[in-house]
Amino acid sequence: MTNTVTRRRFVQQTAFTILGAGSARTYAANEKIDIGIVGVANRAKANLNGVTGENIVSLCDVDSNFLALEAGRFPRAKRYSDFRRMIGREKLDALVVSTPDHTHAVATGAGLHNGLHVYCEKPLTRTVSECRAVTELARRKKLVTQMGTQIHAGDNYRRVVELLRAGAIGTVKEVHVWVGANLGGGSRGSAKHKVPANLNYNLWLGPTRYHIPYHPTHHPFKWRQWWDFAGGTLADMGCHHIDLSHWALGLRHPSRIEVVKGPKPDAEATPYSLVVDFHYKAHGKQPATKLRWYHGKHRPPHFAEGLLPEWGNGSLFVGSKGMLLTDYDKHVLLPEKDFKHYERPKPSIPRSLGHHQEWIHAIKTGGTTTCNFDYAGPLAEVVLLGNIAHRTGAALEWEHGKMKLTGHPEAAELMQHVYRAGWHL
């Protein structure tokens, strides 16, 4: 199996192009955008709420109960269970994709290939090859995209970026990122389970490489713990937390990825805890940097040493002149006594309109977004590569430009997407 997704191969794989394709266009002042929604419940509902100021033309969900609930709020919206039919039949300008990870790429790819601007939940895709393919397609189509790392729009992240860029803690060569969440582990057993009447399970499975028997953990939430559908805690939460390091330090592509601690790899379940090192080469003024990720029971050693307050999730930037501790909403310079009289830089990064509204505004004005796929694609690839390091148990070398992953004979294969018959990217 090749470990490179070429543009020629991508075009061939999208040969099923849906009829009724939309197209990018300009908008008059106060004109509303016609949006199709793929996924309407849980996290998807929050994304739907973020764009309700526009025309919600159609709603799509494989769960008829979820679809009926939201249809009551949008009585004029057409209802679908298959996003391919929705895109083919409706005249749309944009698409919001909030499905399980394994269907992100096919839904996003269908929208982009048909000229639709796309907002897609994180992580961008389930595999590295899918991630690279949709990133390249979005760039080629010159469409407005946004990955759903909504924390990026908050004021706290902006202030942290300004502090680090101003040299508040000196030169940063080491970052620790951790979350207490555990979305992995477990076993589905051998018992057979009946598919709920409200769920179109075949469409829920979508492009999975083969038909996987239904299990209650698949829908609506715990699919995150299975490799067939997602990437566990690292894929689910890593895009939020590692985002800040990429933004503030200008990190893009790790050259080496290795697991420090974790359970024995499981063929089906994602790990309940993990520690992974991502090594980034020096670039510009930023020296070589190590980012260490922790989830589940693992945390940085600084807690045991009494150097940090008890925060459940966060990032710790270790600099030559001090440390900066932050989570989604707050941050502190450490040791606090050393920064008692520190004069903070004046805010210079403009306040966001809001993550969803930033996307809407960019569509209407021909602008761009802060988490467009050119930025978010490499970020998503990082968390996916971390999972491959765990699954192979090897230290891996990554050449982003060549899309070449070495260090284990199975590494390249784990980057690739393989779909069952009837599904294409």
Short mmCIF file of C-alpha atoms in Angstrom, two decimals:
data_model
loop_
_atom_site.label_atom_id
_atom_site.label_comp_id
_atom_site.label_asym_id
_atom_site.label_seq_id
_atom_site.Cartn_x
_atom_site.Cartn_y
_atom_site.Cartn_z
CA MET A 1 0.00 0.00 0.00
CA THR A 2 1.36 3.39 -0.94
CA ASN A 3 1.95 5.89 1.85
CA THR A 4 1.30 8.91 -0.34
CA VAL A 5 -2.04 10.40 -1.37
CA THR A 6 -1.45 12.06 -4.74
CA ARG A 7 -3.69 14.67 -6.31
CA ARG A 8 -4.31 12.32 -9.26
CA ARG A 9 -5.40 9.55 -6.91
CA PHE A 10 -7.63 11.96 -4.99
CA VAL A 11 -9.39 13.11 -8.18
CA GLN A 12 -9.91 9.49 -9.19
CA GLN A 13 -11.39 8.67 -5.79
CA THR A 14 -13.86 11.55 -6.04
CA ALA A 15 -15.16 10.39 -9.41
CA PHE A 16 -18.56 9.73 -7.85
CA THR A 17 -19.11 13.53 -7.78
CA ILE A 18 -22.59 14.31 -6.57
CA LEU A 19 -24.98 16.02 -8.97
CA GLY A 20 -26.36 19.41 -8.06
CA ALA A 21 -23.02 20.74 -6.87
CA GLY A 22 -22.94 24.13 -5.22
CA SER A 23 -20.36 26.77 -6.05
CA ALA A 24 -18.47 29.47 -4.21
CA ARG A 25 -19.93 32.93 -4.86
CA THR A 26 -20.02 36.46 -3.54
CA TYR A 27 -22.68 37.73 -1.14
CA ALA A 28 -24.58 40.97 -0.85
CA ALA A 29 -24.65 42.86 2.44
CA ASN A 30 -26.97 41.15 4.95
CA GLU A 31 -27.50 38.18 2.61
CA LYS A 32 -27.83 34.89 4.45
CA ILE A 33 -25.92 31.74 3.59
CA ASP A 34 -27.76 28.53 2.71
CA ILE A 35 -26.37 25.83 4.98
CA GLY A 36 -26.75 22.07 5.15
CA ILE A 37 -26.20 20.40 8.53
CA VAL A 38 -24.67 16.91 8.79
CA GLY A 39 -25.23 15.66 12.34
CA VAL A 40 -27.66 17.45 14.68
CA ALA A 41 -27.25 16.10 18.24
CA ASN A 42 -24.83 16.51 21.16
CA ARG A 43 -21.70 18.36 19.93
CA ALA A 44 -23.41 18.71 16.56
CA LYS A 45 -26.26 20.61 18.18
CA ALA A 46 -23.81 23.18 19.54
CA ASN A 47 -22.42 23.65 16.03
CA LEU A 48 -25.93 23.99 14.64
CA ASN A 49 -26.70 26.63 17.26
CA GLY A 50 -23.59 28.50 16.14
CA VAL A 51 -24.99 29.10 12.64
CA THR A 52 -28.72 29.55 13.24
CA GLY A 53 -28.53 33.16 12.07
CA GLU A 54 -28.20 31.83 8.52
CA ASN A 55 -30.65 29.84 6.38
CA ILE A 56 -30.74 26.26 7.62
CA VAL A 57 -31.84 24.64 4.37
CA SER A 58 -31.48 20.99 5.33
CA LEU A 59 -30.76 18.71 8.26
CA CYS A 60 -29.14 15.30 8.05
CA ASP A 61 -28.75 12.65 10.73
CA VAL A 62 -28.73 8.86 10.76
CA ASP A 63 -30.79 8.87 13.99
CA SER A 64 -34.44 9.67 13.26
CA ASN A 65 -35.11 10.65 16.88
CA PHE A 66 -32.38 13.28 16.85
CA LEU A 67 -33.54 14.50 13.46
CA ALA A 68 -37.16 14.86 14.58
CA LEU A 69 -36.15 16.91 17.62
CA GLU A 70 -34.24 19.47 15.56
CA ALA A 71 -36.76 19.47 12.72
CA GLY A 72 -39.21 21.01 15.16
CA ARG A 73 -36.91 24.02 15.47
CA PHE A 74 -36.42 24.28 11.71
CA PRO A 75 -39.75 23.30 10.13
CA ARG A 76 -38.74 24.52 6.67
CA ALA A 77 -35.55 22.49 6.58
CA LYS A 78 -35.58 19.34 4.45
CA ARG A 79 -34.67 16.17 6.35
CA TYR A 80 -32.20 13.52 5.23
CA SER A 81 -30.47 10.46 6.64
CA ASP A 82 -27.82 10.34 3.86
CA PHE A 83 -25.66 13.45 3.44
CA ARG A 84 -24.83 12.42 -0.13
CA ARG A 85 -28.47 12.76 -1.14
CA MET A 86 -28.74 16.07 0.70
CA ILE A 87 -25.75 17.57 -1.09
CA GLY A 88 -26.98 16.25 -4.42
CA ARG A 89 -30.52 17.59 -4.11
CA GLU A 90 -30.28 20.85 -2.18
CA LYS A 91 -28.89 24.18 -3.35
CA LEU A 92 -26.35 24.92 -0.64
CA ASP A 93 -23.53 27.37 -0.03
CA ALA A 94 -21.95 25.67 2.97
CA LEU A 95 -21.87 22.53 5.06
CA VAL A 96 -21.43 21.90 8.80
CA VAL A 97 -20.08 18.41 9.53
CA SER A 98 -20.43 17.09 13.09
CA THR A 99 -20.44 13.32 12.78
CA PRO A 100 -18.30 10.58 14.32
CA ASP A 101 -14.69 10.88 13.15
CA HIS A 102 -14.86 8.03 10.63
CA THR A 103 -17.34 9.96 8.47
CA HIS A 104 -15.69 13.40 8.71
CA ALA A 105 -13.61 12.94 5.56
CA VAL A 106 -16.31 11.57 3.25
CA ALA A 107 -18.82 14.25 4.26
CA THR A 108 -16.27 17.07 4.17
CA GLY A 109 -14.80 15.82 0.89
CA ALA A 110 -18.24 15.63 -0.73
CA GLY A 111 -18.97 19.20 0.33
CA LEU A 112 -15.65 20.59 -0.85
CA HIS A 113 -15.72 18.72 -4.14
CA ASN A 114 -19.12 20.24 -4.81
CA GLY A 115 -18.02 23.80 -4.09
CA LEU A 116 -19.33 24.12 -0.53
CA HIS A 117 -17.54 25.95 2.27
CA VAL A 118 -17.10 23.53 5.18
CA TYR A 119 -17.02 23.71 8.97
CA CYS A 120 -15.88 20.32 10.31
CA GLU A 121 -15.61 19.16 13.90
CA LYS A 122 -12.25 18.11 15.26
CA PRO A 123 -10.28 16.01 14.63
CA LEU A 124 -10.48 16.81 10.93
CA THR A 125 -10.45 13.12 9.93
CA ARG A 126 -9.81 9.63 11.30
CA THR A 127 -6.65 8.94 9.28
CA VAL A 128 -3.63 10.92 8.11
CA SER A 129 -4.29 10.17 4.43
CA GLU A 130 -7.83 11.54 4.70
CA CYS A 131 -6.55 14.61 6.49
CA ARG A 132 -4.02 15.38 3.77
CA ALA A 133 -6.60 14.77 1.03
CA VAL A 134 -9.27 17.15 2.35
CA THR A 135 -6.66 19.79 3.21
CA GLU A 136 -5.33 19.74 -0.34
CA LEU A 137 -8.83 19.73 -1.83
CA ALA A 138 -9.90 22.76 0.22
CA ARG A 139 -6.79 24.63 -0.90
CA ARG A 140 -7.32 23.71 -4.53
CA LYS A 141 -11.00 24.71 -4.45
CA LYS A 142 -10.20 27.97 -2.59
CA LEU A 143 -13.11 27.45 -0.21
CA VAL A 144 -13.52 28.78 3.32
CA THR A 145 -12.94 26.11 5.94
CA GLN A 146 -12.82 25.91 9.71
CA MET A 147 -12.06 23.00 12.03
CA GLY A 148 -14.12 22.96 15.22
CA THR A 149 -11.46 23.84 17.77
CA GLN A 150 -13.69 26.54 19.22
CA ILE A 151 -11.36 27.25 22.15
CA HIS A 152 -9.09 28.93 19.58
CA ALA A 153 -11.61 31.78 19.51
CA GLY A 154 -11.31 32.55 23.22
CA ASP A 155 -9.54 35.56 24.70
CA ASN A 156 -7.39 33.44 27.03
CA TYR A 157 -5.53 31.70 24.22
CA ARG A 158 -4.88 35.08 22.61
CA ARG A 159 -3.33 36.49 25.76
CA VAL A 160 -1.13 33.41 26.16
CA VAL A 161 0.09 33.67 22.57
CA GLU A 162 0.96 37.33 23.13
CA LEU A 163 2.88 36.57 26.33
CA LEU A 164 4.92 33.79 24.77
CA ARG A 165 5.69 35.78 21.65
CA ALA A 166 6.74 38.73 23.81
CA GLY A 167 9.29 36.51 25.55
CA ALA A 168 7.62 36.64 28.96
CA ILE A 169 9.22 33.35 30.04
CA GLY A 170 12.20 33.49 27.70
CA THR A 171 12.99 30.77 25.18
CA VAL A 172 10.60 27.82 25.24
CA LYS A 173 11.98 24.40 24.33
CA GLU A 174 9.64 22.21 26.35
CA VAL A 175 5.84 21.98 26.58
CA HIS A 176 3.67 19.64 28.66
CA VAL A 177 0.03 19.14 27.67
CA TRP A 178 -2.40 17.00 29.65
CA VAL A 179 -6.07 16.11 30.02
CA GLY A 180 -7.67 13.94 32.67
CA ALA A 181 -10.21 12.47 30.24
CA ASN A 182 -10.23 8.76 29.46
CA LEU A 183 -12.14 7.87 26.30
CA GLY A 184 -10.44 4.53 25.70
CA GLY A 185 -10.25 0.93 26.81
CA GLY A 186 -12.97 -1.67 27.08
CA SER A 187 -14.26 -4.68 25.19
CA ARG A 188 -17.36 -5.19 23.08
CA GLY A 189 -17.56 -8.90 23.83
CA SER A 190 -19.22 -11.44 21.54
CA ALA A 191 -22.91 -10.91 22.35
CA LYS A 192 -25.18 -9.80 19.52
CA HIS A 193 -27.19 -6.60 19.90
CA LYS A 194 -30.27 -5.38 18.07
CA VAL A 195 -29.93 -2.13 16.16
CA PRO A 196 -32.37 0.50 17.53
CA ALA A 197 -35.27 1.25 15.18
CA ASN A 198 -34.37 4.95 15.14
CA LEU A 199 -30.82 4.33 13.85
CA ASN A 200 -29.85 3.75 10.22
CA TYR A 201 -26.83 1.73 11.22
CA ASN A 202 -25.55 1.06 7.72
CA LEU A 203 -25.32 4.81 7.09
CA TRP A 204 -23.85 5.33 10.56
CA LEU A 205 -21.04 2.91 9.63
CA GLY A 206 -20.57 4.81 6.38
CA PRO A 207 -17.11 4.15 4.89
CA THR A 208 -15.71 1.74 7.50
CA ARG A 209 -13.56 -0.89 5.78
CA TYR A 210 -16.07 -3.66 6.53
CA HIS A 211 -19.44 -4.13 8.20
CA ILE A 212 -18.97 -4.03 11.97
CA PRO A 213 -21.77 -5.57 14.07
CA TYR A 214 -23.76 -3.05 16.09
CA HIS A 215 -22.83 -2.51 19.73
CA PRO A 216 -24.49 -0.05 22.17
CA THR A 217 -21.18 1.79 22.63
CA HIS A 218 -21.17 2.81 18.97
CA HIS A 219 -23.96 5.35 19.19
CA PRO A 220 -24.37 8.08 20.28
CA PHE A 221 -21.14 8.84 22.20
CA LYS A 222 -18.73 6.04 23.07
CA TRP A 223 -17.67 5.42 19.47
CA ARG A 224 -14.64 7.54 20.44
CA GLN A 225 -13.06 4.55 22.18
CA TRP A 226 -12.84 2.32 19.07
CA TRP A 227 -10.13 2.55 16.39
CA ASP A 228 -12.64 1.77 13.65
CA PHE A 229 -14.40 5.05 14.30
CA ALA A 230 -12.04 7.42 16.11
CA GLY A 231 -8.77 7.94 17.94
CA GLY A 232 -9.67 8.11 21.62
CA THR A 233 -8.63 10.90 23.97
CA LEU A 234 -5.59 12.04 22.01
CA ALA A 235 -7.54 12.56 18.79
CA ASP A 236 -10.61 13.98 20.53
CA MET A 237 -8.92 16.42 22.91
CA GLY A 238 -5.45 16.84 21.44
CA CYS A 239 -6.59 19.23 18.73
CA HIS A 240 -7.91 21.62 21.41
CA HIS A 241 -4.88 21.54 23.68
CA ILE A 242 -1.98 21.13 21.25
CA ASP A 243 -3.48 23.91 19.14
CA LEU A 244 -2.15 26.51 21.58
CA SER A 245 1.45 25.32 21.27
CA HIS A 246 1.21 25.29 17.49
CA TRP A 247 -0.21 28.80 17.47
CA ALA A 248 2.07 30.41 20.04
CA LEU A 249 5.35 28.76 19.05
CA GLY A 250 4.70 28.31 15.36
CA LEU A 251 5.00 24.53 15.59
CA ARG A 252 3.75 22.60 12.56
CA HIS A 253 5.19 19.17 11.86
CA PRO A 254 6.95 16.93 14.41
CA SER A 255 9.90 15.04 12.97
CA ARG A 256 9.88 12.28 15.60
CA ILE A 257 7.07 10.75 17.65
CA GLU A 258 7.53 8.21 20.44
CA VAL A 259 5.43 6.76 23.25
CA VAL A 260 6.82 7.17 26.77
CA LYS A 261 4.12 5.36 28.76
CA GLY A 262 0.92 3.56 27.93
CA PRO A 263 -0.93 0.25 28.00
CA LYS A 264 -0.27 -2.56 25.56
CA PRO A 265 -1.82 -1.62 22.20
CA ASP A 266 -5.25 -3.13 21.62
CA ALA A 267 -6.49 -4.08 18.16
CA GLU A 268 -9.92 -2.56 18.77
CA ALA A 269 -9.83 -0.13 21.69
CA THR A 270 -8.00 3.17 22.02
CA PRO A 271 -5.73 3.59 25.10
CA TYR A 272 -7.23 4.67 28.41
CA SER A 273 -3.99 6.49 29.28
CA LEU A 274 -0.95 7.59 27.31
CA VAL A 275 2.22 9.69 27.35
CA VAL A 276 3.65 10.65 23.94
CA ASP A 277 6.59 12.85 22.96
CA PHE A 278 6.44 14.96 19.81
CA HIS A 279 9.81 16.35 18.72
CA TYR A 280 9.83 19.43 16.49
CA LYS A 281 12.93 20.64 14.67
CA ALA A 282 14.14 24.23 15.05
CA HIS A 283 12.58 26.74 12.67
CA GLY A 284 13.16 30.47 12.43
CA LYS A 285 13.73 31.81 15.94
CA GLN A 286 12.05 28.82 17.58
CA PRO A 287 14.61 26.22 18.76
CA ALA A 288 14.04 22.48 18.66
CA THR A 289 11.04 21.78 20.90
CA LYS A 290 9.66 18.74 22.71
CA LEU A 291 5.93 18.59 23.36
CA ARG A 292 4.86 15.85 25.78
CA TRP A 293 1.21 14.77 25.79
CA TYR A 294 -0.46 13.03 28.76
CA HIS A 295 -3.99 11.71 29.22
CA GLY A 296 -5.85 9.52 31.67
CA LYS A 297 -3.92 8.85 34.88
CA HIS A 298 -0.67 10.47 33.71
CA ARG A 299 0.37 14.05 34.45
CA PRO A 300 3.58 16.11 34.30
CA PRO A 301 6.09 15.48 37.14
CA HIS A 302 5.79 19.14 38.15
CA PHE A 303 2.60 18.29 40.10
CA ALA A 304 4.36 15.76 42.33
CA GLU A 305 7.13 18.30 42.89
CA GLY A 306 4.56 20.83 44.16
CA LEU A 307 5.33 23.33 41.42
CA LEU A 308 1.82 23.59 39.98
CA PRO A 309 -1.70 24.28 41.27
CA GLU A 310 -4.14 21.39 40.89
CA TRP A 311 -5.60 22.00 37.45
CA GLY A 312 -7.35 19.06 35.78
CA ASN A 313 -6.34 19.92 32.21
CA GLY A 314 -3.79 22.31 30.83
CA SER A 315 -0.56 23.22 29.10
CA LEU A 316 2.72 24.09 30.77
CA PHE A 317 5.26 26.07 28.75
CA VAL A 318 8.74 25.79 30.26
CA GLY A 319 10.98 28.71 29.37
CA SER A 320 14.47 29.94 30.18
CA LYS A 321 13.03 32.65 32.47
CA GLY A 322 10.03 30.92 34.00
CA MET A 323 6.92 28.91 33.18
CA LEU A 324 3.44 29.65 31.89
CA LEU A 325 0.55 27.45 33.00
CA THR A 326 -2.75 27.67 31.14
CA ASP A 327 -6.01 25.88 30.45
CA TYR A 328 -8.99 26.96 28.35
CA ASP A 329 -10.02 29.91 30.49
CA LYS A 330 -7.09 31.11 32.59
CA HIS A 331 -3.32 31.30 32.78
CA VAL A 332 -0.60 32.16 35.28
CA LEU A 333 3.10 33.00 35.05
CA LEU A 334 5.26 30.94 37.41
CA PRO A 335 6.85 31.30 39.89
CA GLU A 336 4.28 34.01 40.63
CA LYS A 337 6.67 35.95 42.87
CA ASP A 338 9.05 36.43 39.93
CA PHE A 339 6.33 38.02 37.80
CA LYS A 340 4.70 40.20 40.45
CA HIS A 341 5.78 43.37 38.65
CA TYR A 342 5.85 42.02 35.11
CA GLU A 343 4.30 44.40 32.60
CA ARG A 344 2.19 42.39 30.22
CA PRO A 345 2.15 43.21 26.51
CA LYS A 346 -0.85 45.15 25.28
CA PRO A 347 -3.45 42.95 23.56
CA SER A 348 -2.60 42.78 19.87
CA ILE A 349 -4.52 39.77 18.55
CA PRO A 350 -8.06 40.95 17.67
CA ARG A 351 -10.99 39.45 19.54
CA SER A 352 -12.73 36.72 17.59
CA LEU A 353 -16.27 37.11 16.30
CA GLY A 354 -16.79 33.60 17.63
CA HIS A 355 -15.53 30.42 16.01
CA HIS A 356 -18.65 29.81 13.90
CA GLN A 357 -19.24 33.46 13.10
CA GLU A 358 -15.62 33.83 12.00
CA TRP A 359 -16.32 31.15 9.38
CA ILE A 360 -19.58 32.80 8.30
CA HIS A 361 -17.92 36.22 8.03
CA ALA A 362 -15.07 34.81 5.94
CA ILE A 363 -17.53 33.20 3.53
CA LYS A 364 -19.40 36.47 3.05
CA THR A 365 -16.33 38.66 2.71
CA GLY A 366 -13.93 36.33 0.90
CA GLY A 367 -11.64 36.32 3.93
CA THR A 368 -10.07 33.47 5.85
CA THR A 369 -10.37 31.83 9.26
CA THR A 370 -7.88 31.11 12.03
CA CYS A 371 -8.43 27.34 11.95
CA ASN A 372 -8.70 26.85 8.21
CA PHE A 373 -7.64 23.44 6.97
CA ASP A 374 -4.15 24.65 5.98
CA TYR A 375 -3.59 25.32 9.71
CA ALA A 376 -5.87 22.64 11.16
CA GLY A 377 -4.82 19.83 8.83
CA PRO A 378 -1.23 19.59 10.12
CA LEU A 379 -2.54 19.94 13.69
CA ALA A 380 -4.92 17.02 13.19
CA GLU A 381 -2.15 14.96 11.61
CA VAL A 382 -0.09 15.36 14.79
CA VAL A 383 -2.65 13.67 17.06
CA LEU A 384 -3.22 10.91 14.51
CA LEU A 385 0.52 10.27 14.28
CA GLY A 386 0.68 10.02 18.07
CA ASN A 387 -1.88 7.24 17.94
CA ILE A 388 0.10 5.40 15.28
CA ALA A 389 3.18 5.54 17.52
CA HIS A 390 1.11 3.90 20.27
CA ARG A 391 -0.36 1.25 17.99
CA THR A 392 3.04 0.25 16.59
CA GLY A 393 4.95 0.64 19.85
CA ALA A 394 7.77 2.27 17.91
CA ALA A 395 9.59 5.58 17.72
CA LEU A 396 8.56 6.99 14.36
CA GLU A 397 10.25 9.44 12.00
CA TRP A 398 7.92 11.75 10.08
CA GLU A 399 8.63 13.59 6.83
CA HIS A 400 5.59 15.77 6.33
CA GLY A 401 6.40 16.98 2.83
CA LYS A 402 6.88 13.46 1.52
CA MET A 403 4.09 12.08 3.73
CA LYS A 404 6.54 9.39 4.78
CA LEU A 405 6.34 7.67 8.17
CA THR A 406 9.11 5.23 9.09
CA GLY A 407 10.20 3.22 12.12
CA HIS A 408 7.77 0.31 11.90
CA PRO A 409 6.56 -1.81 8.96
CA GLU A 410 2.88 -1.15 9.80
CA ALA A 411 3.20 2.61 10.31
CA ALA A 412 2.58 3.61 6.68
CA GLU A 413 -0.46 1.33 6.43
CA LEU A 414 -2.02 2.81 9.57
CA MET A 415 -1.91 6.25 7.95
CA GLN A 416 -4.18 5.13 5.12
CA HIS A 417 -7.93 5.03 4.76
CA VAL A 418 -9.57 1.93 3.29
CA TYR A 419 -13.30 2.12 2.55
CA ARG A 420 -15.86 -0.56 1.92
CA ALA A 421 -17.63 -0.79 -1.44
CA GLY A 422 -19.86 2.16 -2.31
CA TRP A 423 -17.87 4.78 -0.42
CA HIS A 424 -15.22 7.13 -1.75
CA LEU A 425 -13.47 10.25 -0.55
#
